[in-house]
């Protein structure tokens, strides 16, 4: 039995090794993909590739550009709820967005990148960091302050165990952010919700893709703009929990906003 298992493991390792050599060795270090001799390239036409333009230098369809264009249709429309959210809250609602990504996003949404935010918004954790730092005379960016802010934020996941002190922090946040939260809730009711990509996707540092004719490195970046949805979910979740603690029936409105 041991011999059979050993033989099976040996075969498996050989297969893995061959795959790694073919995939990482030949593709990653041998340069651009070259069709084997005698291979007939795919004919670019409506019958074969459906889309026929734009084309890459090698004559193949630039499907990344096609995807980028398709996902940006009507992004600048007044009926686009995502555009309204960015127009009102600006960069404050994004986790991290570079100047270049912000410029690309505003261009697709037809918004001036330098226009000041119309509504003030600060994520709950950052709000708590600022409150703790101010009350204790410390820098809000200190690790001890940020750690405590995270613990306080996490405590709201169980409304029945929220302390009076933490509830007061949450109430202040809800009160100050109410105009922005209400504006986002109204924007989510619009007929369209188009979230355009912000340039090319940036793979993590040190992550190297094999060279091929797939042009994977040119894939549109949806992640930067998508980060905003995490904060949108947070704002309605925390306000809903606050209303739940206060026995405020309007918490159902936040539930509807989350589903939208």
Short mmCIF file of C-alpha atoms in Angstrom, two decimals:
data_model
loop_
_atom_site.label_atom_id
_atom_site.label_comp_id
_atom_site.label_asym_id
_atom_site.label_seq_id
_atom_site.Cartn_x
_atom_site.Cartn_y
_atom_site.Cartn_z
CA UNK A 1 0.00 0.00 0.00
CA UNK A 2 2.84 2.37 0.90
CA UNK A 3 4.47 1.69 -2.48
CA UNK A 4 1.24 2.56 -4.29
CA UNK A 5 0.86 5.79 -2.32
CA UNK A 6 4.51 6.69 -2.94
CA UNK A 7 4.14 6.00 -6.65
CA UNK A 8 1.00 8.11 -6.83
CA UNK A 9 2.69 10.98 -5.01
CA UNK A 10 5.68 10.71 -7.33
CA UNK A 11 3.48 10.91 -10.42
CA UNK A 12 1.61 13.87 -8.94
CA UNK A 13 4.83 15.77 -8.21
CA UNK A 14 6.12 15.11 -11.72
CA UNK A 15 2.90 16.47 -13.23
CA UNK A 16 3.09 19.56 -11.02
CA UNK A 17 6.74 20.11 -11.93
CA UNK A 18 6.03 19.82 -15.65
CA UNK A 19 3.12 22.23 -15.34
CA UNK A 20 5.25 24.76 -13.45
CA UNK A 21 8.01 24.59 -16.04
CA UNK A 22 5.55 25.04 -18.90
CA UNK A 23 3.52 27.77 -17.22
CA UNK A 24 6.07 29.79 -15.29
CA UNK A 25 9.18 28.95 -17.23
CA UNK A 26 8.21 29.19 -20.86
CA UNK A 27 5.52 31.84 -20.47
CA UNK A 28 7.22 34.07 -17.97
CA UNK A 29 10.70 34.20 -19.44
CA UNK A 30 10.38 33.41 -23.14
CA UNK A 31 8.74 36.69 -24.10
CA UNK A 32 5.40 37.33 -25.81
CA UNK A 33 3.31 34.40 -26.89
CA UNK A 34 4.10 33.22 -30.43
CA UNK A 35 1.73 31.05 -32.46
CA UNK A 36 3.18 27.65 -33.39
CA UNK A 37 4.35 27.39 -36.97
CA UNK A 38 1.53 26.56 -39.34
CA UNK A 39 -1.20 27.86 -37.00
CA UNK A 40 -3.82 30.05 -38.65
CA UNK A 41 -4.69 33.09 -36.49
CA UNK A 42 -8.33 33.64 -35.59
CA UNK A 43 -10.09 35.84 -38.11
CA UNK A 44 -11.34 39.07 -36.54
CA UNK A 45 -14.95 39.46 -37.61
CA UNK A 46 -18.47 39.82 -36.22
CA UNK A 47 -18.97 36.08 -36.78
CA UNK A 48 -15.87 35.00 -34.84
CA UNK A 49 -14.92 37.58 -32.19
CA UNK A 50 -18.28 39.47 -32.19
CA UNK A 51 -16.44 42.75 -31.55
CA UNK A 52 -13.99 43.92 -34.19
CA UNK A 53 -12.40 46.98 -32.58
CA UNK A 54 -10.38 48.48 -31.02
CA UNK A 55 -7.38 46.38 -32.01
CA UNK A 56 -4.04 45.83 -30.30
CA UNK A 57 -0.73 46.22 -32.15
CA UNK A 58 -0.68 42.45 -32.80
CA UNK A 59 -4.02 42.67 -34.62
CA UNK A 60 -6.15 41.02 -31.93
CA UNK A 61 -9.15 42.65 -30.31
CA UNK A 62 -8.43 44.74 -27.22
CA UNK A 63 -11.14 43.13 -25.09
CA UNK A 64 -9.91 45.03 -22.02
CA UNK A 65 -10.69 48.34 -23.71
CA UNK A 66 -14.06 46.94 -24.83
CA UNK A 67 -14.89 45.95 -21.25
CA UNK A 68 -13.79 49.35 -19.95
CA UNK A 69 -16.02 51.14 -22.47
CA UNK A 70 -19.04 48.92 -21.83
CA UNK A 71 -18.79 49.44 -18.07
CA UNK A 72 -18.59 53.21 -18.49
CA UNK A 73 -21.75 53.68 -20.59
CA UNK A 74 -24.09 56.26 -18.99
CA UNK A 75 -21.66 56.78 -16.12
CA UNK A 76 -21.94 60.55 -16.63
CA UNK A 77 -25.76 60.47 -16.67
CA UNK A 78 -27.72 62.53 -14.12
CA UNK A 79 -29.69 59.36 -13.41
CA UNK A 80 -26.58 57.50 -12.25
CA UNK A 81 -26.84 57.11 -8.48
CA UNK A 82 -23.13 56.38 -8.11
CA UNK A 83 -22.29 59.67 -9.82
CA UNK A 84 -24.51 61.53 -7.36
CA UNK A 85 -22.80 59.85 -4.39
CA UNK A 86 -19.34 60.84 -5.66
CA UNK A 87 -20.58 64.34 -6.49
CA UNK A 88 -21.86 64.88 -2.94
CA UNK A 89 -19.37 63.00 -0.76
CA UNK A 90 -16.28 63.31 -2.96
CA UNK A 91 -13.10 61.48 -1.99
CA UNK A 92 -14.07 61.26 1.69
CA UNK A 93 -16.18 58.17 1.06
CA UNK A 94 -13.33 56.23 -0.56
CA UNK A 95 -10.87 54.20 1.45
CA UNK A 96 -7.79 55.08 -0.61
CA UNK A 97 -7.83 56.49 -4.10
CA UNK A 98 -4.81 57.96 -5.84
CA UNK A 99 -4.86 61.34 -7.59
CA UNK A 100 -4.61 59.57 -10.95
CA UNK A 101 -7.49 57.19 -10.20
CA UNK A 102 -9.61 60.05 -8.87
CA UNK A 103 -8.98 62.06 -12.03
CA UNK A 104 -9.97 59.10 -14.25
CA UNK A 105 -13.12 58.46 -12.21
CA UNK A 106 -14.21 62.12 -12.30
CA UNK A 107 -13.56 62.29 -16.04
CA UNK A 108 -15.83 59.30 -16.66
CA UNK A 109 -18.50 60.71 -14.35
CA UNK A 110 -18.12 64.17 -15.92
CA UNK A 111 -17.34 65.78 -12.57
CA UNK A 112 -14.66 68.38 -11.77
CA UNK A 113 -11.92 66.60 -9.78
CA UNK A 114 -11.01 69.73 -7.78
CA UNK A 115 -14.53 70.63 -6.67
CA UNK A 116 -14.87 70.61 -2.85
CA UNK A 117 -17.15 68.01 -1.25
CA UNK A 118 -20.73 69.20 -0.90
CA UNK A 119 -21.39 67.09 2.20
CA UNK A 120 -19.16 66.24 5.12
CA UNK A 121 -18.61 62.56 5.78
CA UNK A 122 -16.17 60.70 8.00
CA UNK A 123 -16.12 56.90 8.48
CA UNK A 124 -17.14 55.83 11.98
CA UNK A 125 -13.74 54.42 12.93
CA UNK A 126 -11.97 57.63 11.90
CA UNK A 127 -14.56 59.65 13.80
CA UNK A 128 -13.92 57.63 16.95
CA UNK A 129 -10.15 57.97 16.52
CA UNK A 130 -10.53 61.74 16.35
CA UNK A 131 -12.82 61.83 19.38
CA UNK A 132 -10.51 59.66 21.49
CA UNK A 133 -7.43 61.59 20.44
CA UNK A 134 -9.05 64.92 21.25
CA UNK A 135 -10.31 63.83 24.67
CA UNK A 136 -6.96 62.31 25.66
CA UNK A 137 -4.68 64.83 24.02
CA UNK A 138 -3.12 62.21 21.75
CA UNK A 139 -2.49 61.85 18.05
CA UNK A 140 -5.52 60.05 16.49
CA UNK A 141 -3.13 58.08 14.28
CA UNK A 142 -1.42 56.42 17.25
CA UNK A 143 -1.71 52.64 17.16
CA UNK A 144 -3.22 52.51 20.66
CA UNK A 145 -5.97 54.96 19.66
CA UNK A 146 -6.71 53.14 16.39
CA UNK A 147 -6.80 49.79 18.18
CA UNK A 148 -9.33 51.05 20.73
CA UNK A 149 -11.39 52.65 17.96
CA UNK A 150 -11.52 49.31 16.18
CA UNK A 151 -12.66 47.56 19.37
CA UNK A 152 -15.38 50.15 19.94
CA UNK A 153 -16.55 49.88 16.34
CA UNK A 154 -16.61 46.09 16.58
CA UNK A 155 -18.68 46.29 19.80
CA UNK A 156 -21.60 47.73 17.83
CA UNK A 157 -22.09 44.31 16.21
CA UNK A 158 -23.87 43.30 19.42
CA UNK A 159 -26.28 46.17 20.25
CA UNK A 160 -27.32 44.58 23.54
CA UNK A 161 -23.81 44.95 24.99
CA UNK A 162 -22.97 48.49 23.86
CA UNK A 163 -21.86 50.65 26.78
CA UNK A 164 -23.43 54.06 27.44
CA UNK A 165 -20.11 55.78 26.61
CA UNK A 166 -19.76 54.00 23.27
CA UNK A 167 -23.43 54.61 22.45
CA UNK A 168 -22.85 58.32 22.98
CA UNK A 169 -20.01 58.20 20.44
CA UNK A 170 -22.22 56.39 17.95
CA UNK A 171 -25.06 58.89 18.48
CA UNK A 172 -22.74 61.83 17.83
CA UNK A 173 -21.48 60.18 14.64
CA UNK A 174 -25.02 59.47 13.39
CA UNK A 175 -26.09 63.05 14.13
CA UNK A 176 -23.14 64.65 12.35
CA UNK A 177 -23.19 62.28 9.35
CA UNK A 178 -27.00 62.21 8.96
CA UNK A 179 -27.11 64.66 6.01
CA UNK A 180 -24.55 62.63 4.04
CA UNK A 181 -26.17 59.28 4.90
CA UNK A 182 -29.61 60.55 3.88
CA UNK A 183 -28.21 61.91 0.60
CA UNK A 184 -26.63 58.56 -0.23
CA UNK A 185 -29.92 56.81 0.57
CA UNK A 186 -31.72 59.03 -1.95
CA UNK A 187 -29.02 58.52 -4.58
CA UNK A 188 -29.46 54.74 -4.34
CA UNK A 189 -33.08 55.18 -5.47
CA UNK A 190 -32.04 56.53 -8.87
CA UNK A 191 -32.78 54.39 -11.95
CA UNK A 192 -29.13 53.79 -12.88
CA UNK A 193 -26.08 52.71 -10.93
CA UNK A 194 -22.99 52.66 -13.14
CA UNK A 195 -19.63 52.20 -11.49
CA UNK A 196 -16.88 52.78 -14.09
CA UNK A 197 -13.38 51.31 -13.79
CA UNK A 198 -10.51 53.63 -12.84
CA UNK A 199 -7.74 52.80 -15.27
CA UNK A 200 -5.74 49.58 -15.31
CA UNK A 201 -5.83 47.09 -12.45
CA UNK A 202 -2.72 47.29 -10.30
CA UNK A 203 -1.64 43.86 -9.14
CA UNK A 204 -0.08 43.59 -5.67
CA UNK A 205 3.62 44.41 -5.47
CA UNK A 206 5.72 41.32 -6.14
CA UNK A 207 2.89 39.54 -7.94
CA UNK A 208 4.08 38.76 -11.46
CA UNK A 209 1.84 37.34 -14.16
CA UNK A 210 3.23 35.19 -16.97
CA UNK A 211 3.74 36.92 -20.28
CA UNK A 212 1.03 35.92 -22.74
CA UNK A 213 -1.17 37.28 -25.49
CA UNK A 214 -4.06 37.75 -23.01
CA UNK A 215 -2.86 41.22 -21.94
CA UNK A 216 -3.99 40.46 -18.39
CA UNK A 217 -2.09 43.42 -17.01
CA UNK A 218 -4.40 45.77 -18.93
CA UNK A 219 -7.60 44.58 -17.28
CA UNK A 220 -9.80 47.48 -16.07
CA UNK A 221 -9.63 48.29 -12.37
CA UNK A 222 -13.03 47.95 -10.71
CA UNK A 223 -11.69 47.52 -7.18
CA UNK A 224 -10.86 51.13 -6.41
CA UNK A 225 -14.37 52.39 -7.09
CA UNK A 226 -15.90 49.27 -5.56
CA UNK A 227 -14.30 50.08 -2.18
CA UNK A 228 -16.92 52.79 -1.78
CA UNK A 229 -19.59 50.11 -1.35
CA UNK A 230 -17.92 48.83 1.78
CA UNK A 231 -18.25 52.26 3.36
CA UNK A 232 -21.82 52.65 2.09
CA UNK A 233 -22.71 49.33 3.71
CA UNK A 234 -21.01 50.44 6.93
CA UNK A 235 -22.85 53.74 7.16
CA UNK A 236 -26.27 52.14 6.89
CA UNK A 237 -25.35 49.20 9.10
CA UNK A 238 -24.13 51.38 11.96
CA UNK A 239 -27.08 53.77 11.74
CA UNK A 240 -29.46 50.81 11.64
CA UNK A 241 -27.86 49.38 14.78
CA UNK A 242 -28.13 52.75 16.51
CA UNK A 243 -31.80 52.98 15.62
CA UNK A 244 -32.28 49.41 16.79
CA UNK A 245 -30.83 50.28 20.20
CA UNK A 246 -33.08 53.34 20.37
CA UNK A 247 -36.13 51.30 19.27
CA UNK A 248 -36.45 53.56 16.23
CA UNK A 249 -38.51 51.87 13.51
CA UNK A 250 -36.70 53.82 10.82
CA UNK A 251 -33.98 51.20 10.98
CA UNK A 252 -35.93 49.37 8.28
CA UNK A 253 -35.16 52.26 5.90
CA UNK A 254 -31.46 51.52 6.33
CA UNK A 255 -32.09 47.83 5.64
CA UNK A 256 -33.77 48.79 2.34
CA UNK A 257 -30.83 51.03 1.47
CA UNK A 258 -28.47 48.13 2.06
CA UNK A 259 -30.44 45.94 -0.35
CA UNK A 260 -30.50 48.67 -2.99
#
